[in-house]
PDB file of C-alpha atoms in Angstrom:
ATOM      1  CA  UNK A 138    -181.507  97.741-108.733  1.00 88.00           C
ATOM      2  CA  UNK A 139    -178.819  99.077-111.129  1.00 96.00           C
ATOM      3  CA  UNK A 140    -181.326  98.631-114.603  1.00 97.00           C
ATOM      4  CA  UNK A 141    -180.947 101.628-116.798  1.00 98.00           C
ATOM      5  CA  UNK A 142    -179.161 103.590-118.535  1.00 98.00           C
ATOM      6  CA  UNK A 143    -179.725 107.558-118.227  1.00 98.00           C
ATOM      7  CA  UNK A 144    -179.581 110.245-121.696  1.00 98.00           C
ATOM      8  CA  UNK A 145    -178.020 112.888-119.445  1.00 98.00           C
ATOM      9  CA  UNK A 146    -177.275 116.481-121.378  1.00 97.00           C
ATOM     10  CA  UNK A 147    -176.045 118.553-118.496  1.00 98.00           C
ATOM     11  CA  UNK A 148    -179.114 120.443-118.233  1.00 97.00           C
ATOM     12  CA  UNK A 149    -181.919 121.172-115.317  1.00 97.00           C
ATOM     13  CA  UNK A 150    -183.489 118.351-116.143  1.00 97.00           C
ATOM     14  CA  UNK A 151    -181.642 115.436-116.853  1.00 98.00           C
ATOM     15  CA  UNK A 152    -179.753 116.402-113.981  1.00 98.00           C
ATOM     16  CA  UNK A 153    -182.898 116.472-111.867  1.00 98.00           C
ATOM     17  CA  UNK A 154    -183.711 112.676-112.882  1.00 98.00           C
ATOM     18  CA  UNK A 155    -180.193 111.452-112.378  1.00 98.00           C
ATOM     19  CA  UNK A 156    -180.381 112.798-108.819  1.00 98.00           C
ATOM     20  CA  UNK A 157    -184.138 111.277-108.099  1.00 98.00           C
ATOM     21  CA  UNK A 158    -183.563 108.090-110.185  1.00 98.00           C
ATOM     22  CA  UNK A 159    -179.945 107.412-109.138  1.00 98.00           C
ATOM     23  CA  UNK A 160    -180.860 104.312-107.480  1.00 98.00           C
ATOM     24  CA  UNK A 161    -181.375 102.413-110.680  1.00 98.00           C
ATOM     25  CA  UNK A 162    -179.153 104.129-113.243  1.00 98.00           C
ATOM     26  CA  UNK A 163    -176.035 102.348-114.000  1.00 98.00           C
ATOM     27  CA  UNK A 164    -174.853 104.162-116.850  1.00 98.00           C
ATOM     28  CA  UNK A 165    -175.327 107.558-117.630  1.00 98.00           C
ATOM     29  CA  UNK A 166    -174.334 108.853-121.078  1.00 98.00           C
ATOM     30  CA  UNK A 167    -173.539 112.467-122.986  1.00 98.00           C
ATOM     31  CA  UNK A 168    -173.500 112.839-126.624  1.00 98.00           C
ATOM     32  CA  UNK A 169    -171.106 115.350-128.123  1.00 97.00           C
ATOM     33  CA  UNK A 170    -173.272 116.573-131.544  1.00 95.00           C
ATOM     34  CA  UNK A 171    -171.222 119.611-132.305  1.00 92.00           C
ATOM     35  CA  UNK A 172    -173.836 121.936-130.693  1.00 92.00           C
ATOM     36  CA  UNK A 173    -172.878 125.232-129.498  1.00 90.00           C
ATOM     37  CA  UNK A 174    -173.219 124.748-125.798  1.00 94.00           C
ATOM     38  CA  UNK A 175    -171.827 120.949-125.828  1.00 96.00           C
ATOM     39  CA  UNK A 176    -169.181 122.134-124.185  1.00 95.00           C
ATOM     40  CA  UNK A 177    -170.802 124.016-121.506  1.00 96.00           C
ATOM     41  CA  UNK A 178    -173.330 121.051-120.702  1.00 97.00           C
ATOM     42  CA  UNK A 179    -170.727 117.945-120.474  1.00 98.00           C
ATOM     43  CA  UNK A 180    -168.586 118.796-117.696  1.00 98.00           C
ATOM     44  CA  UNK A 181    -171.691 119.649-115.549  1.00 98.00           C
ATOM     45  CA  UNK A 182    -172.853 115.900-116.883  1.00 98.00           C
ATOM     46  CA  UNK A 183    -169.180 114.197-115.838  1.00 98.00           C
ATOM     47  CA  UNK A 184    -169.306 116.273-112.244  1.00 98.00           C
ATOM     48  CA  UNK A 185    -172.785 115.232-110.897  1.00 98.00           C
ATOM     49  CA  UNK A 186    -171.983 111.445-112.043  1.00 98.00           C
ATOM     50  CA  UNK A 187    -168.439 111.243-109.884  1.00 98.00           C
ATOM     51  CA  UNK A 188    -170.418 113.096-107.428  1.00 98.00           C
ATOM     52  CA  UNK A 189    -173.057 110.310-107.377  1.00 98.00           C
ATOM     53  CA  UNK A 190    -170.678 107.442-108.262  1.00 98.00           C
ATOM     54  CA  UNK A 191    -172.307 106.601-111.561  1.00 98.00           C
ATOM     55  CA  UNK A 192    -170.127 105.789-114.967  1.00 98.00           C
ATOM     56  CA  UNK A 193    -170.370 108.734-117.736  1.00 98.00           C
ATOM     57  CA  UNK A 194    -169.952 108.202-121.313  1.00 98.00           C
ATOM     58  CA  UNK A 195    -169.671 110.298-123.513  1.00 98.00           C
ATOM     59  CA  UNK A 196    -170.092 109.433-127.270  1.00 98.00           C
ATOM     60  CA  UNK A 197    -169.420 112.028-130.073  1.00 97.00           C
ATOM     61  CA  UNK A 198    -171.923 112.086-132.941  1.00 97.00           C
ATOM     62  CA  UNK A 199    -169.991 114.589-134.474  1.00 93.00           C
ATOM     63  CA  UNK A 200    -171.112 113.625-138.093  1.00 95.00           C
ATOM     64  CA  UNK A 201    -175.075 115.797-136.483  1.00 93.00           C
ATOM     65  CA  UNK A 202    -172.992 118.628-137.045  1.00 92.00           C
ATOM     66  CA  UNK A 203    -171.698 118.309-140.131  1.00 93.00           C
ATOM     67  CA  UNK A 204    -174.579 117.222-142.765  1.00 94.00           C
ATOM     68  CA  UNK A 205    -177.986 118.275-140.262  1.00 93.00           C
ATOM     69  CA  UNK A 206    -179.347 121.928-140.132  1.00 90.00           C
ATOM     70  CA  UNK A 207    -179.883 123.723-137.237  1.00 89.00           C
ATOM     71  CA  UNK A 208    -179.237 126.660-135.577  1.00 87.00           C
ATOM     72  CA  UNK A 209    -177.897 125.140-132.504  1.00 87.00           C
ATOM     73  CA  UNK A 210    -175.223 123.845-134.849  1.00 88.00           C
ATOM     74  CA  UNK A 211    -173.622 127.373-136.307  1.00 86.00           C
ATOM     75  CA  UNK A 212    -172.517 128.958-133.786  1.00 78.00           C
ATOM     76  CA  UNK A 213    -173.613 131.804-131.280  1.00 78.00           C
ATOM     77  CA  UNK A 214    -174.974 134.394-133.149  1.00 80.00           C
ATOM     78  CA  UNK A 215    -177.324 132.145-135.007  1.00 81.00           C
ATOM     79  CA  UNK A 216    -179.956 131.176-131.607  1.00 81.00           C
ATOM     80  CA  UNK A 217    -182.417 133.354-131.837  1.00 80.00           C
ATOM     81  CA  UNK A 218    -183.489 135.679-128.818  1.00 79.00           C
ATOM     82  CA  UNK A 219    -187.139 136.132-126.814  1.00 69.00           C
ATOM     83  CA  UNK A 220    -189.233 133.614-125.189  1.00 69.00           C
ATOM     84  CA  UNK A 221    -188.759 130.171-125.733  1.00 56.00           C
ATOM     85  CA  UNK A 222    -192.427 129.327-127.000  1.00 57.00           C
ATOM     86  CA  UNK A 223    -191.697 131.417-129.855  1.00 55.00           C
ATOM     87  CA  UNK A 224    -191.778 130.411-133.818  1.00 61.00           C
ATOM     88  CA  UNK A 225    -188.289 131.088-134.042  1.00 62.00           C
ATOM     89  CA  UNK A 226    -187.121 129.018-131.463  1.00 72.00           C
ATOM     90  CA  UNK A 227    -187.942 125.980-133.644  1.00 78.00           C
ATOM     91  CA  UNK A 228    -184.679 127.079-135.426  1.00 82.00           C
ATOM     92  CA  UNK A 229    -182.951 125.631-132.984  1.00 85.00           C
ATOM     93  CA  UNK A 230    -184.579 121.738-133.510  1.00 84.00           C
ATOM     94  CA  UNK A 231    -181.816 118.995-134.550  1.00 88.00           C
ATOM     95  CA  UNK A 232    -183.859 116.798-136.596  1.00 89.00           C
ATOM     96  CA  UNK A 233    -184.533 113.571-134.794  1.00 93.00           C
ATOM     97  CA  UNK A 234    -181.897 114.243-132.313  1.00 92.00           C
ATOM     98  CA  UNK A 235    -183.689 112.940-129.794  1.00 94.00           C
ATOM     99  CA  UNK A 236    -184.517 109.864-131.824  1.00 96.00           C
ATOM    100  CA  UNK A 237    -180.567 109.324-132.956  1.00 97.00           C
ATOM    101  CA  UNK A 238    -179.574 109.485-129.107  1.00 97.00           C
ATOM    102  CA  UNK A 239    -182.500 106.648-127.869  1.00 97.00           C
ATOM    103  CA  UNK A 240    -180.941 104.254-130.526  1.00 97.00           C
ATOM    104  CA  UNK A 241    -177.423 104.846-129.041  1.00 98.00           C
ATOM    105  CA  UNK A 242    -178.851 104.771-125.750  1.00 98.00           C
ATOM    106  CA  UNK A 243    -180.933 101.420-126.523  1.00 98.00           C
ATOM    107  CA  UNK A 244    -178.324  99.961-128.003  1.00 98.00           C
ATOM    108  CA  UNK A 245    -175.775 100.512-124.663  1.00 98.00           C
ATOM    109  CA  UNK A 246    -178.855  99.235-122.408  1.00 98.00           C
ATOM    110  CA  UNK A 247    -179.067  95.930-124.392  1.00 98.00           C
ATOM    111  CA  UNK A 248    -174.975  95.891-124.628  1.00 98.00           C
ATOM    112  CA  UNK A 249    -174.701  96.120-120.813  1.00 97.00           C
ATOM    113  CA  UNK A 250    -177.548  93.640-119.910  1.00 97.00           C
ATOM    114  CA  UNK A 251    -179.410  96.304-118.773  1.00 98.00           C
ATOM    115  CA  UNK A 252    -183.954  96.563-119.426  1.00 97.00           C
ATOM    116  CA  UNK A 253    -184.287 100.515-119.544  1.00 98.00           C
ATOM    117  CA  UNK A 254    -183.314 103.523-120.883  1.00 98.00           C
ATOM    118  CA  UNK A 255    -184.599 107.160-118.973  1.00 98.00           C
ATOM    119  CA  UNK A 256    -184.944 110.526-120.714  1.00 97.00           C
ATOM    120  CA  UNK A 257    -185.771 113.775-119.389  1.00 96.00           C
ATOM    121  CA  UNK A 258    -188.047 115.557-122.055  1.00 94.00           C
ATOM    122  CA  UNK A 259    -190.900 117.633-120.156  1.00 91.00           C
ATOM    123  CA  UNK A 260    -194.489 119.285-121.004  1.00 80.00           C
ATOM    124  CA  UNK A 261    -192.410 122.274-122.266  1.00 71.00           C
ATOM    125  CA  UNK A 262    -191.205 120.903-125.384  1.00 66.00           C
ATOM    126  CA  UNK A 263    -194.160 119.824-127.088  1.00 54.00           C
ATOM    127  CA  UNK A 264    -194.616 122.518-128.910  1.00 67.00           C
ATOM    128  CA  UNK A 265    -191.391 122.629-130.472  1.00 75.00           C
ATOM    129  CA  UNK A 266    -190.112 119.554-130.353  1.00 83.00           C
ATOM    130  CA  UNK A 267    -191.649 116.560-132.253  1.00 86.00           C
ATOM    131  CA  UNK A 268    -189.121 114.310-130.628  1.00 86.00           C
ATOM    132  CA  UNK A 269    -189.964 115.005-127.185  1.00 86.00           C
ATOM    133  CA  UNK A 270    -194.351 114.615-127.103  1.00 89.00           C
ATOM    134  CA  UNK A 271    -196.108 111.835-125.839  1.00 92.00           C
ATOM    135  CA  UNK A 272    -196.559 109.782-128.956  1.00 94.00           C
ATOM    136  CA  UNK A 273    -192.958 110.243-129.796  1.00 93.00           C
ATOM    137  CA  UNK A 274    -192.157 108.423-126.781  1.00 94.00           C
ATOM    138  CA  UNK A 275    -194.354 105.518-126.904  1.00 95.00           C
ATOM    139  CA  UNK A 276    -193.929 104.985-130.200  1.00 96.00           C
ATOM    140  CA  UNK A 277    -190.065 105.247-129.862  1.00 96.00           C
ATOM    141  CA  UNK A 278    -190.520 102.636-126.605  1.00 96.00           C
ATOM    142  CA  UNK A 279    -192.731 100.000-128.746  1.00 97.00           C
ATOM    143  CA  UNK A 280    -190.012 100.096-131.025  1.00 97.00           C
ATOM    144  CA  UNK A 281    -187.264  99.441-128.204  1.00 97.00           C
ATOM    145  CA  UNK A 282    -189.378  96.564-126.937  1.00 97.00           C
ATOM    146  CA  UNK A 283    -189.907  94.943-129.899  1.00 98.00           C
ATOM    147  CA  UNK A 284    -186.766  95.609-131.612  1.00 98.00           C
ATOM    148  CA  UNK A 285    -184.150  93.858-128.542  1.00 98.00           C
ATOM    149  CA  UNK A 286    -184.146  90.991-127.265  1.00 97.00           C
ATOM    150  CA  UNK A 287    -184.943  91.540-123.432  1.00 95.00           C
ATOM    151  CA  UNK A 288    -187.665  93.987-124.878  1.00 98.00           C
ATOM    152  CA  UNK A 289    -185.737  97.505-123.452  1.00 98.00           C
ATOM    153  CA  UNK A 290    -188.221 100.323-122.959  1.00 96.00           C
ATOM    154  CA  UNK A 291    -188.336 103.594-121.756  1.00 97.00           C
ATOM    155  CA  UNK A 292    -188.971 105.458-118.418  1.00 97.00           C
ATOM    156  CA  UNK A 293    -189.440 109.386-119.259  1.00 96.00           C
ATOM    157  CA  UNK A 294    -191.351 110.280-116.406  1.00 96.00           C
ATOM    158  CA  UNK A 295    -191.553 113.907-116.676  1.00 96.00           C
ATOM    159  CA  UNK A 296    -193.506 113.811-119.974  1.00 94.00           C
ATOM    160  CA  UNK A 297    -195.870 115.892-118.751  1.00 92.00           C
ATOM    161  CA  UNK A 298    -194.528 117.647-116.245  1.00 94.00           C
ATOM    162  CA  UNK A 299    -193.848 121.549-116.549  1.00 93.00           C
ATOM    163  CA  UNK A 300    -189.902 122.489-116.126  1.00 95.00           C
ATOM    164  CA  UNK A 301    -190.922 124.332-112.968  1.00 96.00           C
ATOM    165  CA  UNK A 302    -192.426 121.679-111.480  1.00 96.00           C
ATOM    166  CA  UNK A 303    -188.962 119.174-112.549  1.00 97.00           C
ATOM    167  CA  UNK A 304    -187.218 122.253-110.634  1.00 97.00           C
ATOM    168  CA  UNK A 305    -188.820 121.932-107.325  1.00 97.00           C
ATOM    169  CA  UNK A 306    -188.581 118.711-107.274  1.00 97.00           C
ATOM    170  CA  UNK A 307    -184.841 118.923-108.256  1.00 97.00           C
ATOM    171  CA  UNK A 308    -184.273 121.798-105.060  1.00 97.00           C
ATOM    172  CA  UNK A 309    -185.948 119.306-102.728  1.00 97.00           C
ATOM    173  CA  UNK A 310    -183.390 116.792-103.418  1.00 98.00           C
ATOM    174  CA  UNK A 311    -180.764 119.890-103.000  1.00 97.00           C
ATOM    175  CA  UNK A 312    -179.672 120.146-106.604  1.00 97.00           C
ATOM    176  CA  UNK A 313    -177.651 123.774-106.975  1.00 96.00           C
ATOM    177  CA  UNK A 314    -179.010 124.691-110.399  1.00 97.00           C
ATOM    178  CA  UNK A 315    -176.113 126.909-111.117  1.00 96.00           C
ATOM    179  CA  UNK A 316    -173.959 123.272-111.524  1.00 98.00           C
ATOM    180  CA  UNK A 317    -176.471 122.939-114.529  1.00 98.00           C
ATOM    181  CA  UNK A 318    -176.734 124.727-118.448  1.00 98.00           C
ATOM    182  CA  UNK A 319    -178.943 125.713-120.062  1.00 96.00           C
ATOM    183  CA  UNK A 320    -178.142 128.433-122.508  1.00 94.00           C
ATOM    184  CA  UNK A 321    -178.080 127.281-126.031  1.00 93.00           C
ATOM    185  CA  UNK A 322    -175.325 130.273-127.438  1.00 93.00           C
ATOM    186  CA  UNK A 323    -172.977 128.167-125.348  1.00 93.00           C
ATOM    187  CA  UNK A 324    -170.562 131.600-124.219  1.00 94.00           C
ATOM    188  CA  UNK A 325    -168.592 131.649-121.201  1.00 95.00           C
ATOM    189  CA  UNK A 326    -171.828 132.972-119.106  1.00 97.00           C
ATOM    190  CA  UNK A 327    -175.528 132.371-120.071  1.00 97.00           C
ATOM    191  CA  UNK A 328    -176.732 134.593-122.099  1.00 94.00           C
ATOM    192  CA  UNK A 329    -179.945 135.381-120.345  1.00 94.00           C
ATOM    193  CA  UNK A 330    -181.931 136.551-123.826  1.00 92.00           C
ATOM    194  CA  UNK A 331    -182.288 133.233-125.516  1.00 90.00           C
ATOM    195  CA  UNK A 332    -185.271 130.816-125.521  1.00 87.00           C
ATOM    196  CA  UNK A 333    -183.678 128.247-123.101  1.00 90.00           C
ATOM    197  CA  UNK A 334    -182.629 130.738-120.497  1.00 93.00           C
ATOM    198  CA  UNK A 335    -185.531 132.643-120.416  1.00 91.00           C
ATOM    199  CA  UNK A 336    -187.094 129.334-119.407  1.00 91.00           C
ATOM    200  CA  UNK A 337    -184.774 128.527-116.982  1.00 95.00           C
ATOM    201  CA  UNK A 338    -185.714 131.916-115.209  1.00 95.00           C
ATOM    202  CA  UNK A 339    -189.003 131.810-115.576  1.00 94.00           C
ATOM    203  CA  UNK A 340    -188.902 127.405-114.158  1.00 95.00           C
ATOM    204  CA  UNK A 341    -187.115 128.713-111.065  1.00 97.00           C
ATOM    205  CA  UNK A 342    -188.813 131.839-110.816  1.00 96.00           C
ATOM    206  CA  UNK A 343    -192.327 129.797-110.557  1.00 96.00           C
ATOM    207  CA  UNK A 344    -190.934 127.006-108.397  1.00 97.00           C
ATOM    208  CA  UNK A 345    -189.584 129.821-105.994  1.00 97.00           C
ATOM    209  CA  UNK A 346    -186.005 128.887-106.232  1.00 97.00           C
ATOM    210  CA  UNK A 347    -183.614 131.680-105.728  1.00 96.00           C
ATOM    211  CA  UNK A 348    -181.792 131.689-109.467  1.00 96.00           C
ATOM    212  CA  UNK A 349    -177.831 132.054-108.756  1.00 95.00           C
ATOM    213  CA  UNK A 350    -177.086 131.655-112.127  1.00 96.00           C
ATOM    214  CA  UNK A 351    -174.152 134.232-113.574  1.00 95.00           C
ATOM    215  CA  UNK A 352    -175.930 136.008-116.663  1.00 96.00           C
ATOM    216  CA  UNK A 353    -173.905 138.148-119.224  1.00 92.00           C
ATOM    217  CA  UNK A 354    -177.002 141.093-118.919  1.00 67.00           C
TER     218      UNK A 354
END
């Protein structure tokens, strides 16, 4: 049954749960903040949906850009380099990003008569990410529930998982990875020095995927 509606960047994992979940997604929808990679991640986003015969939206928030702070917002040279667990990486949060795209989201789910909206945060981003634990997400689905009227709530089932574990899970359903981004500096190729793509190696590296991504190094 065609319930949901799926927050679907472009990236690994989003991808992964449109592929596994596409039975019940009617809607899948991209936001267009102003980040540096935006443009990297929404084609990806618009080729897996015609692929899969699911509607893509994609709705420009383009006002993130202009009065937030973040390093994801200024450009290439501003993301920081090394692993992605590092202190500087939390340069790269958009406050309540995650937060402002739900709302959309809910609001499209109740709009279209539909009772769920799906995200794909993982175990990964807890540390850096406030918008993407555990009580960020039940608190943000009690809220969705009790704030529409068919009581919309949300299905982020990889909460917990690790990103290689999403990955395997995405190459059993024969997802090619390299139709995915990742990179946060948002260049022509992935960087392969950032936070985000050092993750991405190390996801497929762990999950024993061959990694055909094109690198710049």
């Amino acid at each position: 049954m065609k319930d949901s509606v799926l927050i679907l960047s472009g990236g690994m994992d989003s991808t992964t749960l449109l592929y596994e979940q596409q039975q019940r997604i009617a809607l899948a929808v991209s936001f267009d903040y102003g980040s540096n990679h935006n443009a990297r991640e929404i084609p990806f986003a618009s080729l897996h949906c015609e692929r899969l015969g699911i509607e893509h939206l994609v709705i420009p928030l383009s006002f993130m850009a202009q009065y937030f702070e973040s390093s994801l917002l200024k450009g290439a040279d501003a993301i920081p380099e090394g692993n992605y667990a590092d202190g500087n990486m939390k340069s790269t949060v958009v406050p309540f990003r995650n937060g402002i795209m739900l709302s959309v989201a809910i609001g499209l789910a109740e709009s279209r008569g539909l009772k769920h909206v799906m995200m794909a945060n993982h175990g990964g981003d807890h540390t850096i990410y406030p918008d993407c634990r555990p009580e960020f997400v039940s608190a943000m689905s009690e809220a969705a529930r009790t704030g529409t009227f068919p009581g919309i709530t949300l299905i982020c089932p990889y909460t917990n998982l690790t990103k290689d574990q999403i990955a395997l899970r995405g190459h059993n359903m024969g997802i090619d990875y390299a139709e995915t981004w990742s990179c946060y500096k948002g260049n022509e190729l992935h960087c392969g020095k950032c936070g985000t793509c050092m993750e991405r190696k190390e996801a497929l590296q762990k999950a024993g995927i061959v990694d055909t991504t094109e690198y710049e190094e």
